CSV table of C-alpha atoms in Angstrom, one decimal:
chain,number,residue,atom,x,y,z
A,777,MET,CA,9.8,-61.4,24.3
A,778,PRO,CA,9.3,-59.5,27.5
A,779,SER,CA,6.0,-57.8,28.0
A,780,LEU,CA,5.6,-54.2,29.0
A,781,SER,CA,4.8,-55.3,32.5
A,782,ASN,CA,8.4,-56.4,32.8
A,783,TYR,CA,10.0,-53.1,32.0
A,784,ASN,CA,11.5,-51.0,34.8
A,785,LEU,CA,9.6,-47.9,35.4
A,786,ARG,CA,11.2,-45.0,37.3
A,787,ARG,CA,10.3,-41.5,38.2
A,788,ARG,CA,12.0,-38.9,36.0
A,789,SER,CA,12.5,-35.2,36.4
A,790,THR,CA,10.0,-33.1,34.4
A,791,SER,CA,12.3,-30.1,34.2
A,792,SER,CA,13.0,-30.7,30.5
A,793,VAL,CA,9.6,-31.5,29.3
A,794,THR,CA,6.9,-29.1,27.9
A,795,SER,CA,4.4,-27.5,30.2
A,796,GLU,CA,1.7,-29.8,28.9
A,797,LYS,CA,3.7,-32.9,29.7
A,798,ALA,CA,4.8,-31.5,33.1
A,799,LYS,CA,1.2,-31.7,34.3
A,800,TYR,CA,1.6,-35.4,35.0
A,801,PRO,CA,4.0,-37.4,37.2
A,802,ARG,CA,6.4,-39.1,34.8
A,803,TYR,CA,8.1,-42.4,34.6
A,804,MET,CA,10.8,-43.8,32.4
A,805,ALA,CA,10.6,-47.1,30.6
A,806,THR,CA,13.7,-48.8,29.4
A,807,GLN,CA,14.9,-52.2,28.3
A,808,SER,CA,15.0,-54.4,31.4
A,809,TRP,CA,18.5,-55.6,30.5
A,810,ASN,CA,19.8,-52.0,30.4
A,811,CYS,CA,18.5,-51.0,33.8
A,812,SER,CA,20.7,-51.2,36.9
A,813,GLY,CA,18.0,-51.0,39.5
A,814,GLU,CA,17.5,-53.8,42.0
A,815,HIS,CA,14.2,-54.8,40.3
A,816,SER,CA,15.9,-55.3,36.9
A,817,LEU,CA,15.3,-58.7,35.2
A,818,GLN,CA,18.1,-61.1,34.6
A,819,ASP,CA,19.8,-60.7,31.2
A,820,ALA,CA,18.0,-62.5,28.4
A,821,ASN,CA,20.2,-64.5,26.0
A,822,LEU,CA,22.2,-62.6,23.5
A,823,GLU,CA,20.1,-63.5,20.5
A,824,THR,CA,17.0,-62.3,22.3
A,825,LYS,CA,18.6,-58.9,23.1
A,826,ILE,CA,19.8,-58.3,19.6
A,827,HIS,CA,16.6,-59.3,17.8
A,828,ALA,CA,14.1,-58.2,20.4
A,829,TRP,CA,12.8,-55.4,18.1
A,830,ARG,CA,11.6,-57.9,15.5
A,831,GLN,CA,8.5,-59.3,17.1
A,832,PRO,CA,6.7,-56.1,18.0
A,833,LEU,CA,7.4,-54.6,14.5
A,834,LYS,CA,6.2,-57.8,12.7
A,835,GLU,CA,3.1,-58.1,14.9
A,836,TRP,CA,2.1,-54.5,14.2
A,837,LEU,CA,2.7,-54.6,10.4
A,838,SER,CA,1.0,-58.0,10.1
A,839,ILE,CA,-2.4,-56.6,11.1
A,840,CYS,CA,-2.2,-54.0,8.4
A,841,TYR,CA,-4.1,-55.7,5.6
A,842,GLN,CA,-4.3,-52.7,3.3
A,843,ASN,CA,-1.2,-51.2,1.8
A,844,GLU,CA,-2.3,-47.6,2.7
A,845,THR,CA,-2.5,-48.5,6.4
A,846,PHE,CA,0.8,-50.4,6.2
A,847,TYR,CA,2.7,-47.5,4.7
A,848,LYS,CA,1.3,-45.1,7.3
A,849,VAL,CA,2.8,-47.3,10.0
A,850,VAL,CA,6.1,-47.4,8.2
A,851,ASP,CA,6.1,-43.6,7.7
A,852,PHE,CA,5.3,-43.0,11.3
A,853,LEU,CA,8.2,-45.0,12.5
A,854,LEU,CA,10.6,-43.6,9.9
A,855,VAL,CA,10.3,-40.1,11.3
A,856,THR,CA,11.7,-41.3,14.7
A,857,ILE,CA,14.4,-43.5,13.3
A,858,LYS,CA,15.7,-40.9,10.8
A,859,ASP,CA,15.8,-38.2,13.4
A,860,ALA,CA,17.5,-40.4,16.0
A,861,GLU,CA,20.1,-41.4,13.4
A,862,GLU,CA,20.8,-37.8,12.4
A,863,LYS,CA,21.1,-36.7,16.1
A,864,MET,CA,23.5,-39.5,16.9
A,865,GLN,CA,25.6,-38.7,13.9
A,866,SER,CA,25.9,-35.1,15.1
A,867,PHE,CA,27.1,-36.1,18.6
A,868,ASP,CA,30.6,-36.8,19.7
A,869,PHE,CA,30.8,-40.6,20.0
A,870,LYS,CA,33.8,-40.3,22.3
A,871,LEU,CA,31.5,-38.8,24.8
A,872,PRO,CA,28.5,-41.2,24.7
A,873,SER,CA,26.9,-39.7,27.8
A,874,LYS,CA,26.3,-36.5,25.8
A,875,ASN,CA,23.9,-38.5,23.6
A,876,GLU,CA,21.7,-39.6,26.5
A,877,GLY,CA,18.4,-37.8,27.1
A,878,ALA,CA,18.2,-36.1,23.7
A,879,VAL,CA,14.6,-36.1,22.5
A,880,VAL,CA,13.9,-37.5,19.1
A,881,ALA,CA,10.9,-36.6,16.8
A,882,VAL,CA,7.6,-38.4,16.9
A,883,ASN,CA,5.0,-36.8,14.5
A,884,PRO,CA,1.5,-37.4,15.9
A,885,ASN,CA,0.0,-36.1,12.7
A,886,LEU,CA,1.4,-39.3,11.0
A,887,MET,CA,0.0,-41.7,13.6
A,888,PRO,CA,-1.8,-44.4,11.7
A,889,SER,CA,-5.4,-45.4,12.5
A,890,VAL,CA,-4.1,-48.8,13.3
A,891,PHE,CA,-2.0,-47.8,16.2
A,892,ARG,CA,-0.7,-50.5,18.6
A,893,LYS,CA,0.6,-48.9,21.7
A,894,GLU,CA,2.4,-51.9,23.1
A,895,ASN,CA,4.0,-52.7,19.7
A,896,TRP,CA,5.2,-49.1,19.3
A,897,GLU,CA,6.6,-49.0,22.8
A,898,GLN,CA,8.3,-52.4,22.6
A,899,PHE,CA,9.8,-51.7,19.2
A,900,LEU,CA,11.5,-48.5,20.4
A,901,ILE,CA,12.5,-49.8,23.8
A,902,ASN,CA,14.0,-52.9,22.3
A,903,LEU,CA,16.1,-50.7,20.0
A,904,GLY,CA,17.5,-49.0,23.1
A,905,PHE,CA,15.3,-45.9,23.3
A,906,VAL,CA,14.0,-44.6,26.6
A,907,LEU,CA,10.4,-43.7,26.8
A,908,GLU,CA,9.4,-41.0,29.3
A,909,MET,CA,5.7,-40.9,30.0
A,910,PRO,CA,3.1,-39.8,32.5
A,911,ASP,CA,2.3,-42.1,35.3
A,912,THR,CA,-1.4,-41.9,34.7
A,913,LEU,CA,-3.4,-40.7,31.6
A,914,PRO,CA,-7.1,-40.5,31.1
A,915,LEU,CA,-6.5,-41.6,27.6
A,916,TYR,CA,-3.2,-42.7,26.0
A,917,ASN,CA,-1.7,-39.7,24.2
A,918,VAL,CA,1.5,-40.1,22.0
A,919,THR,CA,2.2,-36.3,22.4
A,920,LEU,CA,2.8,-36.9,26.1
A,921,VAL,CA,5.4,-39.6,25.5
A,922,SER,CA,9.0,-38.4,25.0
A,923,VAL,CA,11.3,-40.7,23.1
A,924,LEU,CA,14.9,-40.3,24.3
A,925,LEU,CA,18.3,-41.5,23.1
A,926,SER,CA,20.3,-43.7,25.4
A,927,HIS,CA,23.9,-45.1,25.3
A,928,SER,CA,22.6,-48.5,24.4
A,929,ILE,CA,21.4,-47.5,21.0
A,930,SER,CA,23.5,-48.7,18.0
A,931,ILE,CA,23.7,-46.2,15.2
A,932,ASN,CA,24.6,-49.1,12.8
A,933,LEU,CA,21.4,-50.9,13.8
A,934,LEU,CA,19.4,-47.6,13.3
A,935,MET,CA,20.7,-47.3,9.8
A,936,GLU,CA,19.7,-50.9,9.1
A,937,ILE,CA,16.2,-50.3,10.5
A,938,ARG,CA,15.9,-47.3,8.2
A,939,TYR,CA,16.8,-49.4,5.2
A,940,LEU,CA,14.4,-52.1,6.3
A,941,LEU,CA,11.5,-49.6,6.6
A,942,THR,CA,12.4,-48.0,3.3
A,943,TYR,CA,12.5,-51.3,1.5
A,944,LEU,CA,9.2,-52.3,3.0
A,945,LYS,CA,7.7,-49.4,1.0
A,946,GLU,CA,9.6,-50.0,-2.2
A,947,LEU,CA,8.8,-53.7,-2.7
A,948,PRO,CA,5.5,-55.1,-3.9
A,949,PHE,CA,3.0,-55.2,-1.0
A,950,PHE,CA,1.9,-58.8,-1.6
A,951,CYS,CA,5.6,-59.9,-1.3
A,952,VAL,CA,6.1,-57.9,1.9
A,953,ARG,CA,3.0,-59.5,3.3
A,954,ALA,CA,4.4,-62.9,2.3
A,955,ILE,CA,7.6,-62.2,4.2
A,956,LEU,CA,5.8,-61.2,7.3
A,957,SER,CA,3.7,-64.3,7.3
A,958,LEU,CA,6.7,-66.7,7.2
A,959,GLU,CA,7.5,-68.8,10.2
A,960,PRO,CA,10.9,-67.9,11.7
A,961,ASN,CA,12.6,-71.2,10.6
A,962,ASP,CA,11.1,-70.9,7.1
A,963,GLY,CA,12.2,-67.3,6.8
A,964,ASN,CA,15.8,-68.1,7.9
A,965,ASN,CA,16.0,-71.1,5.5
A,966,LEU,CA,14.8,-69.0,2.6
A,967,PHE,CA,17.4,-66.3,3.5
A,968,ARG,CA,20.1,-68.9,3.5
A,969,ALA,CA,18.9,-70.5,0.2
A,970,LEU,CA,19.0,-67.2,-1.5
A,971,THR,CA,22.3,-66.3,0.0
A,972,ASP,CA,23.8,-69.6,-1.3
A,973,VAL,CA,22.7,-69.0,-4.9
A,974,ALA,CA,22.7,-65.2,-5.2
A,975,VAL,CA,25.6,-64.1,-2.9
A,976,HIS,CA,27.9,-67.2,-2.9
A,977,HIS,CA,26.9,-68.3,-6.4
A,978,LEU,CA,26.4,-71.9,-5.5
A,979,SER,CA,24.3,-74.1,-7.7
A,980,PHE,CA,20.8,-74.4,-6.3
A,981,GLU,CA,21.0,-78.1,-6.5
A,982,ASN,CA,23.9,-78.0,-4.0
A,983,SER,CA,22.1,-75.8,-1.5
A,984,LEU,CA,21.3,-77.4,1.9
A,985,TYR,CA,18.1,-75.4,1.9
A,986,ARG,CA,16.7,-76.6,-1.4
A,987,GLN,CA,14.0,-78.7,0.2
A,988,SER,CA,12.8,-75.9,2.4
A,989,ALA,CA,12.5,-73.6,-0.7
A,990,GLU,CA,10.6,-76.3,-2.5
A,991,ILE,CA,8.0,-76.5,0.3
A,992,LEU,CA,7.7,-72.7,0.3
A,993,TYR,CA,7.3,-72.6,-3.5
A,994,ASN,CA,4.2,-74.9,-3.2
A,995,GLN,CA,2.8,-72.6,-0.4
A,996,LYS,CA,3.7,-69.2,-1.8
A,997,THR,CA,4.2,-69.7,-5.5
A,998,ALA,CA,3.8,-66.1,-6.6
A,999,PHE,CA,6.3,-64.8,-4.0
A,1000,LEU,CA,8.9,-67.4,-4.8
A,1001,LYS,CA,8.5,-66.7,-8.5
A,1002,GLU,CA,9.2,-63.0,-7.7
A,1003,LEU,CA,12.5,-64.2,-6.1
A,1004,GLY,CA,13.6,-66.0,-9.3
A,1005,PHE,CA,12.3,-69.5,-8.6
A,1006,SER,CA,10.5,-71.6,-11.2
A,1007,LYS,CA,9.5,-75.2,-11.8
A,1008,SER,CA,9.9,-77.3,-14.9
A,1009,SER,CA,9.2,-81.1,-15.0
A,1010,SER,CA,8.4,-80.9,-11.3
A,1011,VAL,CA,11.9,-79.7,-10.5
A,1012,LEU,CA,12.5,-76.4,-8.8
A,1013,HIS,CA,15.1,-74.1,-10.3
A,1014,TRP,CA,16.5,-70.7,-9.5
A,1015,GLN,CA,17.8,-68.2,-12.0
A,1016,MET,CA,19.3,-64.7,-11.6
A,1017,LYS,CA,17.3,-62.4,-13.9
A,1018,PRO,CA,18.8,-59.0,-14.5
A,1019,GLU,CA,15.4,-57.3,-13.9
A,1020,ILE,CA,15.1,-58.7,-10.4
A,1021,LYS,CA,18.7,-58.1,-9.2
A,1022,GLU,CA,18.0,-54.8,-7.3
A,1023,LYS,CA,14.8,-56.1,-5.7
A,1024,LEU,CA,16.5,-59.4,-4.8
A,1025,THR,CA,19.1,-57.5,-2.8
A,1026,MET,CA,16.2,-55.8,-0.8
A,1027,TYR,CA,14.4,-59.1,-0.3
A,1028,ILE,CA,17.5,-60.9,1.0
A,1029,PHE,CA,18.2,-57.9,3.3
A,1030,LEU,CA,14.6,-58.0,4.7
A,1031,LEU,CA,14.8,-61.8,5.3
A,1032,LYS,CA,18.1,-61.4,7.1
A,1033,MET,CA,16.8,-58.6,9.3
A,1034,PHE,CA,13.6,-60.4,10.2
A,1035,PHE,CA,14.8,-64.0,10.4
A,1036,SER,CA,18.5,-64.6,10.4
A,1037,ASP,CA,19.8,-66.3,13.5
A,1038,GLU,CA,23.2,-64.8,13.1
A,1039,LEU,CA,24.4,-62.6,16.0
A,1040,SER,CA,27.1,-60.7,14.1
A,1041,GLU,CA,26.7,-57.2,12.7
A,1042,ILE,CA,24.4,-57.1,9.7
A,1043,LYS,CA,26.7,-56.6,6.7
A,1044,PRO,CA,25.8,-55.0,3.4
A,1045,ILE,CA,24.5,-57.5,0.9
A,1046,GLU,CA,25.4,-57.5,-2.8
A,1047,VAL,CA,24.1,-59.9,-5.4
């Protein structure tokens, strides 16, 4: 994950910013792999590019130990993601250059008390947004940062991020915390185990990820029970219960978004 010190920073015209913002010299922060300047970094590997938004989001959400704080972070981000998606849908995709530079909404009134500047900036930049900000500030001020659309943003990914943030609010908080605490390999294996049994309808006994699920069951029993796992005679079983079907779809989606090592477009999941 590149640090903020690795992002290209360039001067940007202040002609389109508010009078308050125009008081300061402004720079533009973008993903290093989308910049064409001579100081751009070498391209990261493809998987790092596609999934680069994950780590800053997980880091920020993971320090929110109370559900109220957690939901405030989610709501703060949802404003920007929803507005960006709506603006992109209103543009002519045959003329992608027309999309660039459009300012998307950031509601400072919703800014959570647990605000992580670097996580917020990295999350947006790694989704393809451009952040235009003053060169120097006495104190960091979100109202002086413009979040702009760029040609590198995928509207499909924005839609998936909107679903992800929405599901984080709809599922039990202790389960969401359990997902965020998973190691990458464990999260990916759990996603694949659930995909085997719930999506491909394989017998759990035939899943290649059964052993991984058994280890997780011993570590996070309440969460795995929420997913449909249970033990009898020391043998782990999985059963599709009608009452968990809708939530299970959300869980599998979150696990795929946060942990899947697949590079293809994220497809809708039905169980």
